[in-house]
Amino acid sequence: MSEQRRNELRDEQVVYAIHRQERTFLPSREHCPLCPTRQGQAETEIPFPAFEIAVFENRFPAFEAPQGAAEVVVYTDDHDASLSTLPAPRVQALMWVWRQRFQELGARDDVDYVLIFENRGVEVGVTLHHPHGQIYGYPFLPPVPALELAADQRLGGCALCALLRAELEHDQRVVFQNDGVVAYVPYAARWPHEVHVVMRAHRPSLLECEAEELRLLAEALQGVVRGFDALWDRPFPYVMVVHQAPTTRAPVDGHLHVEFYPPLRTAGKLKYLAGSEQGAGTFISDVLPEESAARLREAILRAA
Amino acid sequence: MASSHKSSPPPGRPQTGGEGQPKEHRARGESYGLVMLVRHVKRDGRALILYEREGPPAA
């Protein structure tokens, strides 16, 4: 069981999950715990010879009932696939899986915030290469969604709606759009190729989306990650996070969007969080968002 | 629009699937949008849900 401690200086919770030190670390493909279980071989996390999408409770959870949840979402039984290479219908199905997990976990009294995310690449700390994401159900409201709610209050309405309008008017940082979704490098991006994939309509969460909007979201996400991979012709590491309304008992708002935080600043150089970022909380970037947006927009078109 | 999902329980809490591997797991699917889900319980008690796309299987 994890332990939470309050860091008074930072006004935040820190979670100690010391059992996670023992988690599987970059196993060989023969020992991949996310592959299907093959006849005559040891049972993996998924005791079936084939599957489409699987979700299971994390064996090394940061949170667990009755104080939250931690789940693993395996996108495919193909060890070598990625969100970029999956067939479009599979990515569409994944949107419905996310939605179903958000609904079920968010309904729990011990879950105030559902965070769906994917870490891709050893550069961001991936410990298993098999294509997968994770879901954390936090028993408290974490700082980032709390800041988003504060932004709504400060701006006198939905901050994402206002930022989306501004990006569409400016039109220099938009990298992809369809009828339901717009993707852009934000005006004040912290990461060189940070991208926000935002629903055009104000949808607090996946639950409020029409089926067609989920299809369009899947299309946009896949368009962006294919563009990432095409940018420097290499698998592009990133952290991808789905931002939605909190699931606290008191109703609160949100605007569904997906944020990508890729750590590469060039094809072979990483952006590190160093003195200014960690000590002062101020990001210093080597790349202007307009420049990275232009490169990425071209890469997305090339990869389509 | 504000939202709270606590007041509307999810469609079906985790069901007891029993240990082992159900042979006809497709037949016990629970439909949800584009996907059909089948709930299992792993040997160590952790929940496992398999999702399959309804209709023709994804390529």
GROMACS .gro file of N, CA, C and O in nm, chain A residues 43-48 51-59 87 89-90 92-93 96-97 99-104 106-109 111 202 204-205 207-208 245-249 251-253, chain B residues 1-14 20-23 25-26 30 32-35 37 39-40 42-59:
model
  368
   43GLU      N    1   0.277  -1.802  -1.803
   43GLU     CA    2   0.162  -1.713  -1.815
   43GLU      C    3   0.207  -1.568  -1.801
   43GLU      O    4   0.283  -1.533  -1.711
   44THR      N    5   0.156  -1.483  -1.890
   44THR     CA    6   0.184  -1.340  -1.881
   44THR      C    7   0.072  -1.272  -1.802
   44THR      O    8  -0.013  -1.340  -1.742
   45GLU      N    9   0.067  -1.141  -1.809
   45GLU     CA   10  -0.043  -1.068  -1.742
   45GLU      C   11  -0.177  -1.096  -1.809
   45GLU      O   12  -0.281  -1.072  -1.751
   46ILE      N   13  -0.172  -1.143  -1.933
   46ILE     CA   14  -0.296  -1.169  -2.007
   46ILE      C   15  -0.299  -1.318  -2.044
   46ILE      O   16  -0.233  -1.360  -2.140
   47PRO      N   17  -0.372  -1.399  -1.967
   47PRO     CA   18  -0.368  -1.545  -1.986
   47PRO      C   19  -0.453  -1.595  -2.103
   47PRO      O   20  -0.535  -1.684  -2.087
   48PHE      N   21  -0.435  -1.533  -2.217
   48PHE     CA   22  -0.508  -1.573  -2.338
   48PHE      C   23  -0.410  -1.572  -2.456
   48PHE      O   24  -0.315  -1.494  -2.456
   51PHE      N   25  -0.555  -1.127  -2.807
   51PHE     CA   26  -0.653  -1.031  -2.754
   51PHE      C   27  -0.646  -0.905  -2.839
   51PHE      O   28  -0.550  -0.885  -2.915
   52GLU      N   29  -0.747  -0.820  -2.823
   52GLU     CA   30  -0.745  -0.691  -2.893
   52GLU      C   31  -0.693  -0.583  -2.797
   52GLU      O   32  -0.581  -0.539  -2.808
   53ILE      N   33  -0.776  -0.543  -2.699
   53ILE     CA   34  -0.731  -0.447  -2.599
   53ILE      C   35  -0.757  -0.509  -2.462
   53ILE      O   36  -0.863  -0.568  -2.439
   54ALA      N   37  -0.661  -0.498  -2.372
   54ALA     CA   38  -0.675  -0.555  -2.238
   54ALA      C   39  -0.645  -0.448  -2.134
   54ALA      O   40  -0.557  -0.364  -2.152
   55VAL      N   41  -0.722  -0.452  -2.025
   55VAL     CA   42  -0.699  -0.361  -1.912
   55VAL      C   43  -0.691  -0.447  -1.787
   55VAL      O   44  -0.775  -0.535  -1.766
   56PHE      N   45  -0.590  -0.424  -1.706
   56PHE     CA   46  -0.582  -0.498  -1.579
   56PHE      C   47  -0.525  -0.411  -1.470
   56PHE      O   48  -0.460  -0.309  -1.497
   57GLU      N   49  -0.553  -0.451  -1.347
   57GLU     CA   50  -0.501  -0.376  -1.232
   57GLU      C   51  -0.350  -0.394  -1.226
   57GLU      O   52  -0.299  -0.506  -1.239
   58ASN      N   53  -0.281  -0.282  -1.207
   58ASN     CA   54  -0.135  -0.283  -1.206
   58ASN      C   55  -0.083  -0.371  -1.092
   58ASN      O   56  -0.130  -0.362  -0.978
   59ARG      N   57   0.013  -0.456  -1.126
   59ARG     CA   58   0.072  -0.543  -1.026
   59ARG      C   59   0.158  -0.463  -0.926
   59ARG      O   60   0.183  -0.506  -0.815
   87PRO      N   61  -0.410  -0.007  -3.660
   87PRO     CA   62  -0.516   0.026  -3.755
   87PRO      C   63  -0.614   0.125  -3.691
   87PRO      O   64  -0.638   0.121  -3.569
   89PRO      N   65  -0.939   0.150  -3.676
   89PRO     CA   66  -1.048   0.097  -3.593
   89PRO      C   67  -1.002   0.060  -3.451
   89PRO      O   68  -1.080   0.071  -3.355
   90ARG      N   69  -0.877   0.017  -3.438
   90ARG     CA   70  -0.827  -0.018  -3.304
   90ARG      C   71  -0.812   0.108  -3.218
   90ARG      O   72  -0.843   0.108  -3.099
   92GLN      N   73  -0.985   0.380  -3.255
   92GLN     CA   74  -1.122   0.422  -3.221
   92GLN      C   75  -1.176   0.339  -3.103
   92GLN      O   76  -1.238   0.392  -3.012
   93ALA      N   77  -1.148   0.210  -3.107
   93ALA     CA   78  -1.192   0.123  -2.997
   93ALA      C   79  -1.125   0.166  -2.866
   93ALA      O   80  -1.187   0.164  -2.759
   96TRP      N   81  -1.310   0.423  -2.678
   96TRP     CA   82  -1.423   0.370  -2.601
   96TRP      C   83  -1.376   0.298  -2.475
   96TRP      O   84  -1.443   0.299  -2.374
   97VAL      N   85  -1.261   0.237  -2.482
   97VAL     CA   86  -1.204   0.172  -2.362
   97VAL      C   87  -1.170   0.280  -2.258
   97VAL      O   88  -1.204   0.268  -2.140
   99ARG      N   89  -1.304   0.567  -2.232
   99ARG     CA   90  -1.431   0.622  -2.184
   99ARG      C   91  -1.493   0.531  -2.077
   99ARG      O   92  -1.538   0.577  -1.974
  100GLN      N   93  -1.489   0.401  -2.107
  100GLN     CA   94  -1.549   0.306  -2.012
  100GLN      C   95  -1.473   0.305  -1.880
  100GLN      O   96  -1.533   0.301  -1.774
  101ARG      N   97  -1.342   0.311  -1.886
  101ARG     CA   98  -1.263   0.312  -1.762
  101ARG      C   99  -1.284   0.442  -1.685
  101ARG      O  100  -1.291   0.443  -1.562
  102PHE      N  101  -1.294   0.554  -1.760
  102PHE     CA  102  -1.319   0.682  -1.694
  102PHE      C  103  -1.452   0.676  -1.620
  102PHE      O  104  -1.464   0.720  -1.505
  103GLN      N  105  -1.553   0.621  -1.685
  103GLN     CA  106  -1.684   0.614  -1.624
  103GLN      C  107  -1.682   0.528  -1.498
  103GLN      O  108  -1.733   0.566  -1.394
  104GLU      N  109  -1.620   0.411  -1.510
  104GLU     CA  110  -1.624   0.318  -1.396
  104GLU      C  111  -1.537   0.367  -1.280
  104GLU      O  112  -1.578   0.364  -1.165
  106GLY      N  113  -1.427   0.677  -1.231
  106GLY     CA  114  -1.474   0.806  -1.182
  106GLY      C  115  -1.596   0.794  -1.093
  106GLY      O  116  -1.622   0.883  -1.012
  107ALA      N  117  -1.670   0.687  -1.104
  107ALA     CA  118  -1.788   0.667  -1.020
  107ALA      C  119  -1.750   0.621  -0.879
  107ALA      O  120  -1.834   0.623  -0.789
  108ARG      N  121  -1.628   0.581  -0.859
  108ARG     CA  122  -1.586   0.533  -0.727
  108ARG      C  123  -1.566   0.649  -0.631
  108ARG      O  124  -1.514   0.753  -0.666
  109ASP      N  125  -1.605   0.626  -0.506
  109ASP     CA  126  -1.591   0.731  -0.405
  109ASP      C  127  -1.445   0.762  -0.374
  109ASP      O  128  -1.413   0.870  -0.325
  111VAL      N  129  -1.203   0.784  -0.588
  111VAL     CA  130  -1.132   0.839  -0.705
  111VAL      C  131  -1.185   0.979  -0.736
  111VAL      O  132  -1.299   0.995  -0.779
  202HIS      N  133  -1.722   2.212  -2.625
  202HIS     CA  134  -1.689   2.202  -2.483
  202HIS      C  135  -1.741   2.069  -2.428
  202HIS      O  136  -1.859   2.053  -2.403
  204PRO      N  137  -1.668   1.815  -2.116
  204PRO     CA  138  -1.591   1.797  -1.992
  204PRO      C  139  -1.508   1.668  -1.990
  204PRO      O  140  -1.400   1.663  -1.933
  205SER      N  141  -1.562   1.565  -2.052
  205SER     CA  142  -1.489   1.438  -2.048
  205SER      C  143  -1.530   1.354  -2.168
  205SER      O  144  -1.616   1.392  -2.248
  207LEU      N  145  -1.711   1.109  -2.161
  207LEU     CA  146  -1.850   1.066  -2.145
  207LEU      C  147  -1.948   1.154  -2.222
  207LEU      O  148  -2.054   1.109  -2.262
  208GLU      N  149  -1.913   1.281  -2.240
  208GLU     CA  150  -2.004   1.373  -2.306
  208GLU      C  151  -1.985   1.374  -2.457
  208GLU      O  152  -2.055   1.447  -2.529
  245ALA      N  153  -1.249   1.648  -1.682
  245ALA     CA  154  -1.304   1.705  -1.559
  245ALA      C  155  -1.274   1.612  -1.442
  245ALA      O  156  -1.274   1.490  -1.457
  246PRO      N  157  -1.248   1.669  -1.325
  246PRO     CA  158  -1.232   1.585  -1.206
  246PRO      C  159  -1.360   1.507  -1.178
  246PRO      O  160  -1.468   1.542  -1.227
  247THR      N  161  -1.346   1.402  -1.101
  247THR     CA  162  -1.462   1.319  -1.067
  247THR      C  163  -1.494   1.329  -0.919
  247THR      O  164  -1.537   1.233  -0.857
  248THR      N  165  -1.470   1.447  -0.864
  248THR     CA  166  -1.505   1.474  -0.725
  248THR      C  167  -1.656   1.466  -0.709
  248THR      O  168  -1.731   1.476  -0.808
  249ARG      N  169  -1.701   1.449  -0.586
  249ARG     CA  170  -1.845   1.439  -0.563
  249ARG      C  171  -1.916   1.568  -0.604
  249ARG      O  172  -2.022   1.564  -0.665
  251PRO      N  173  -1.989   1.862  -0.840
  251PRO     CA  174  -1.969   1.874  -0.984
  251PRO      C  175  -1.867   1.984  -1.017
  251PRO      O  176  -1.875   2.094  -0.965
  252VAL      N  177  -1.772   1.953  -1.101
  252VAL     CA  178  -1.675   2.052  -1.149
  252VAL      C  179  -1.657   2.034  -1.299
  252VAL      O  180  -1.683   1.927  -1.353
  253ASP      N  181  -1.611   2.139  -1.360
  253ASP     CA  182  -1.604   2.141  -1.506
  253ASP      C  183  -1.466   2.097  -1.555
  253ASP      O  184  -1.374   2.071  -1.476
  305MET      N  185  -2.017   2.343  -1.879
  305MET     CA  186  -2.108   2.244  -1.819
  305MET      C  187  -2.034   2.164  -1.713
  305MET      O  188  -1.928   2.109  -1.739
  306ALA      N  189  -2.084   2.165  -1.592
  306ALA     CA  190  -2.020   2.089  -1.486
  306ALA      C  191  -2.062   1.943  -1.493
  306ALA      O  192  -2.166   1.910  -1.548
  307SER      N  193  -1.977   1.859  -1.440
  307SER     CA  194  -2.014   1.718  -1.445
  307SER      C  195  -1.970   1.647  -1.318
  307SER      O  196  -1.867   1.681  -1.262
  308SER      N  197  -2.051   1.558  -1.271
  308SER     CA  198  -2.011   1.470  -1.162
  308SER      C  199  -2.068   1.334  -1.195
  308SER      O  200  -2.184   1.322  -1.232
  309HIS      N  201  -1.986   1.234  -1.185
  309HIS     CA  202  -2.031   1.101  -1.227
  309HIS      C  203  -2.061   1.011  -1.109
  309HIS      O  204  -2.092   0.896  -1.126
  310LYS      N  205  -2.051   1.068  -0.987
  310LYS     CA  206  -2.070   0.985  -0.869
  310LYS      C  207  -2.214   0.938  -0.856
  310LYS      O  208  -2.240   0.832  -0.806
  311SER      N  209  -2.308   1.023  -0.903
  311SER     CA  210  -2.448   0.991  -0.881
  311SER      C  211  -2.499   0.884  -0.975
  311SER      O  212  -2.604   0.827  -0.952
  312SER      N  213  -2.429   0.859  -1.083
  312SER     CA  214  -2.474   0.756  -1.175
  312SER      C  215  -2.374   0.641  -1.176
  312SER      O  216  -2.269   0.652  -1.237
  313PRO      N  217  -2.405   0.534  -1.107
  313PRO     CA  218  -2.311   0.422  -1.100
  313PRO      C  219  -2.279   0.368  -1.239
  313PRO      O  220  -2.362   0.380  -1.330
  314PRO      N  221  -2.163   0.312  -1.254
  314PRO     CA  222  -2.127   0.256  -1.385
  314PRO      C  223  -2.216   0.138  -1.419
  314PRO      O  224  -2.276   0.078  -1.331
  315PRO      N  225  -2.228   0.109  -1.548
  315PRO     CA  226  -2.314  -0.002  -1.588
  315PRO      C  227  -2.250  -0.136  -1.555
  315PRO      O  228  -2.189  -0.199  -1.638
  316GLY      N  229  -2.263  -0.176  -1.430
  316GLY     CA  230  -2.210  -0.307  -1.391
  316GLY      C  231  -2.079  -0.295  -1.318
  316GLY      O  232  -1.981  -0.249  -1.375
  317ARG      N  233  -2.078  -0.327  -1.193
  317ARG     CA  234  -1.956  -0.329  -1.115
  317ARG      C  235  -1.877  -0.453  -1.156
  317ARG      O  236  -1.929  -0.543  -1.220
  318PRO      N  237  -1.747  -0.458  -1.120
  318PRO     CA  238  -1.670  -0.577  -1.156
  318PRO      C  239  -1.740  -0.705  -1.112
  318PRO      O  240  -1.782  -0.718  -0.999
  324GLY      N  241  -0.897  -1.874  -1.354
  324GLY     CA  242  -0.876  -1.952  -1.475
  324GLY      C  243  -0.919  -1.880  -1.600
  324GLY      O  244  -0.945  -1.760  -1.600
  325GLN      N  245  -0.929  -1.951  -1.706
  325GLN     CA  246  -0.956  -1.891  -1.836
  325GLN      C  247  -1.089  -1.940  -1.892
  325GLN      O  248  -1.098  -2.055  -1.934
  326PRO      N  249  -1.191  -1.854  -1.889
  326PRO     CA  250  -1.319  -1.896  -1.947
  326PRO      C  251  -1.299  -1.934  -2.093
  326PRO      O  252  -1.233  -1.861  -2.166
  327LYS      N  253  -1.358  -2.044  -2.133
  327LYS     CA  254  -1.336  -2.090  -2.272
  327LYS      C  255  -1.419  -2.010  -2.371
  327LYS      O  256  -1.377  -1.984  -2.481
  329HIS      N  257  -1.533  -1.688  -2.360
  329HIS     CA  258  -1.544  -1.554  -2.304
  329HIS      C  259  -1.616  -1.457  -2.397
  329HIS      O  260  -1.676  -1.363  -2.353
  330ARG      N  261  -1.615  -1.481  -2.525
  330ARG     CA  262  -1.686  -1.395  -2.617
  330ARG      C  263  -1.836  -1.393  -2.588
  330ARG      O  264  -1.901  -1.290  -2.598
  334GLU      N  265  -2.009  -0.776  -2.254
  334GLU     CA  266  -2.094  -0.666  -2.210
  334GLU      C  267  -2.070  -0.555  -2.311
  334GLU      O  268  -1.958  -0.510  -2.328
  336TYR      N  269  -2.045  -0.203  -2.497
  336TYR     CA  270  -2.021  -0.064  -2.457
  336TYR      C  271  -1.969   0.012  -2.579
  336TYR      O  272  -1.853  -0.001  -2.617
  337GLY      N  273  -2.056   0.090  -2.640
  337GLY     CA  274  -2.014   0.166  -2.757
  337GLY      C  275  -1.958   0.075  -2.865
  337GLY      O  276  -2.022  -0.019  -2.908
  338LEU      N  277  -1.837   0.104  -2.906
  338LEU     CA  278  -1.774   0.025  -3.012
  338LEU      C  279  -1.717  -0.107  -2.963
  338LEU      O  280  -1.674  -0.188  -3.042
  339VAL      N  281  -1.709  -0.123  -2.832
  339VAL     CA  282  -1.639  -0.240  -2.780
  339VAL      C  283  -1.731  -0.332  -2.699
  339VAL      O  284  -1.835  -0.291  -2.648
  341LEU      N  285  -1.691  -0.590  -2.375
  341LEU     CA  286  -1.592  -0.620  -2.272
  341LEU      C  287  -1.630  -0.745  -2.194
  341LEU      O  288  -1.747  -0.775  -2.174
  343ARG      N  289  -1.517  -0.947  -1.841
  343ARG     CA  290  -1.442  -0.930  -1.717
  343ARG      C  291  -1.392  -1.063  -1.664
  343ARG      O  292  -1.464  -1.163  -1.666
  344HIS      N  293  -1.271  -1.061  -1.618
  344HIS     CA  294  -1.210  -1.180  -1.558
  344HIS      C  295  -1.146  -1.141  -1.427
  344HIS      O  296  -1.126  -1.023  -1.398
  346LYS      N  297  -0.793  -1.245  -1.229
  346LYS     CA  298  -0.670  -1.322  -1.242
  346LYS      C  299  -0.647  -1.407  -1.119
  346LYS      O  300  -0.711  -1.390  -1.017
  347ARG      N  301  -0.553  -1.499  -1.132
  347ARG     CA  302  -0.527  -1.595  -1.023
  347ARG      C  303  -0.495  -1.526  -0.891
  347ARG      O  304  -0.528  -1.577  -0.785
  348ASP      N  305  -0.430  -1.411  -0.900
  348ASP     CA  306  -0.395  -1.340  -0.776
  348ASP      C  307  -0.502  -1.242  -0.732
  348ASP      O  308  -0.481  -1.163  -0.640
  349GLY      N  309  -0.619  -1.245  -0.798
  349GLY     CA  310  -0.731  -1.163  -0.754
  349GLY      C  311  -0.744  -1.030  -0.826
  349GLY      O  312  -0.842  -0.958  -0.806
  350ARG      N  313  -0.647  -0.995  -0.910
  350ARG     CA  314  -0.657  -0.868  -0.980
  350ARG      C  315  -0.755  -0.878  -1.097
  350ARG      O  316  -0.767  -0.983  -1.159
  351ALA      N  317  -0.822  -0.767  -1.123
  351ALA     CA  318  -0.920  -0.765  -1.232
  351ALA      C  319  -0.850  -0.754  -1.368
  351ALA      O  320  -0.748  -0.688  -1.381
  352LEU      N  321  -0.909  -0.820  -1.466
  352LEU     CA  322  -0.863  -0.812  -1.605
  352LEU      C  323  -0.987  -0.798  -1.693
  352LEU      O  324  -1.083  -0.872  -1.676
  353ILE      N  325  -0.985  -0.700  -1.781
  353ILE     CA  326  -1.097  -0.684  -1.874
  353ILE      C  327  -1.043  -0.693  -2.016
  353ILE      O  328  -0.945  -0.626  -2.050
  354LEU      N  329  -1.104  -0.779  -2.094
  354LEU     CA  330  -1.067  -0.787  -2.236
  354LEU      C  331  -1.173  -0.712  -2.316
  354LEU      O  332  -1.293  -0.728  -2.293
  355TYR      N  333  -1.127  -0.631  -2.409
  355TYR     CA  334  -1.216  -0.553  -2.495
  355TYR      C  335  -1.199  -0.600  -2.639
  355TYR      O  336  -1.086  -0.615  -2.686
  356GLU      N  337  -1.309  -0.620  -2.703
  356GLU     CA  338  -1.305  -0.655  -2.844
  356GLU      C  339  -1.396  -0.560  -2.919
  356GLU      O  340  -1.502  -0.523  -2.869
  357ARG      N  341  -1.353  -0.523  -3.039
  357ARG     CA  342  -1.435  -0.433  -3.117
  357ARG      C  343  -1.557  -0.508  -3.166
  357ARG      O  344  -1.545  -0.619  -3.216
  358GLU      N  345  -1.675  -0.446  -3.152
  358GLU     CA  346  -1.795  -0.511  -3.201
  358GLU      C  347  -1.795  -0.506  -3.353
  358GLU      O  348  -1.741  -0.416  -3.414
  359GLY      N  349  -1.863  -0.601  -3.411
  359GLY     CA  350  -1.866  -0.607  -3.556
  359GLY      C  351  -1.742  -0.678  -3.606
  359GLY      O  352  -1.679  -0.755  -3.534
  360PRO      N  353  -1.703  -0.648  -3.730
  360PRO     CA  354  -1.587  -0.717  -3.787
  360PRO      C  355  -1.463  -0.687  -3.704
  360PRO      O  356  -1.443  -0.573  -3.665
  361PRO      N  357  -1.382  -0.788  -3.675
  361PRO     CA  358  -1.263  -0.763  -3.595
  361PRO      C  359  -1.168  -0.664  -3.664
  361PRO      O  360  -1.162  -0.660  -3.786
  362ALA      N  361  -1.101  -0.584  -3.580
  362ALA     CA  362  -1.004  -0.489  -3.636
  362ALA      C  363  -0.894  -0.565  -3.706
  362ALA      O  364  -0.857  -0.676  -3.666
  363ALA      N  365  -0.843  -0.506  -3.812
  363ALA     CA  366  -0.738  -0.574  -3.888
  363ALA      C  367  -0.614  -0.593  -3.802
  363ALA      O  368  -0.589  -0.516  -3.712
   0.00000   0.00000   0.00000
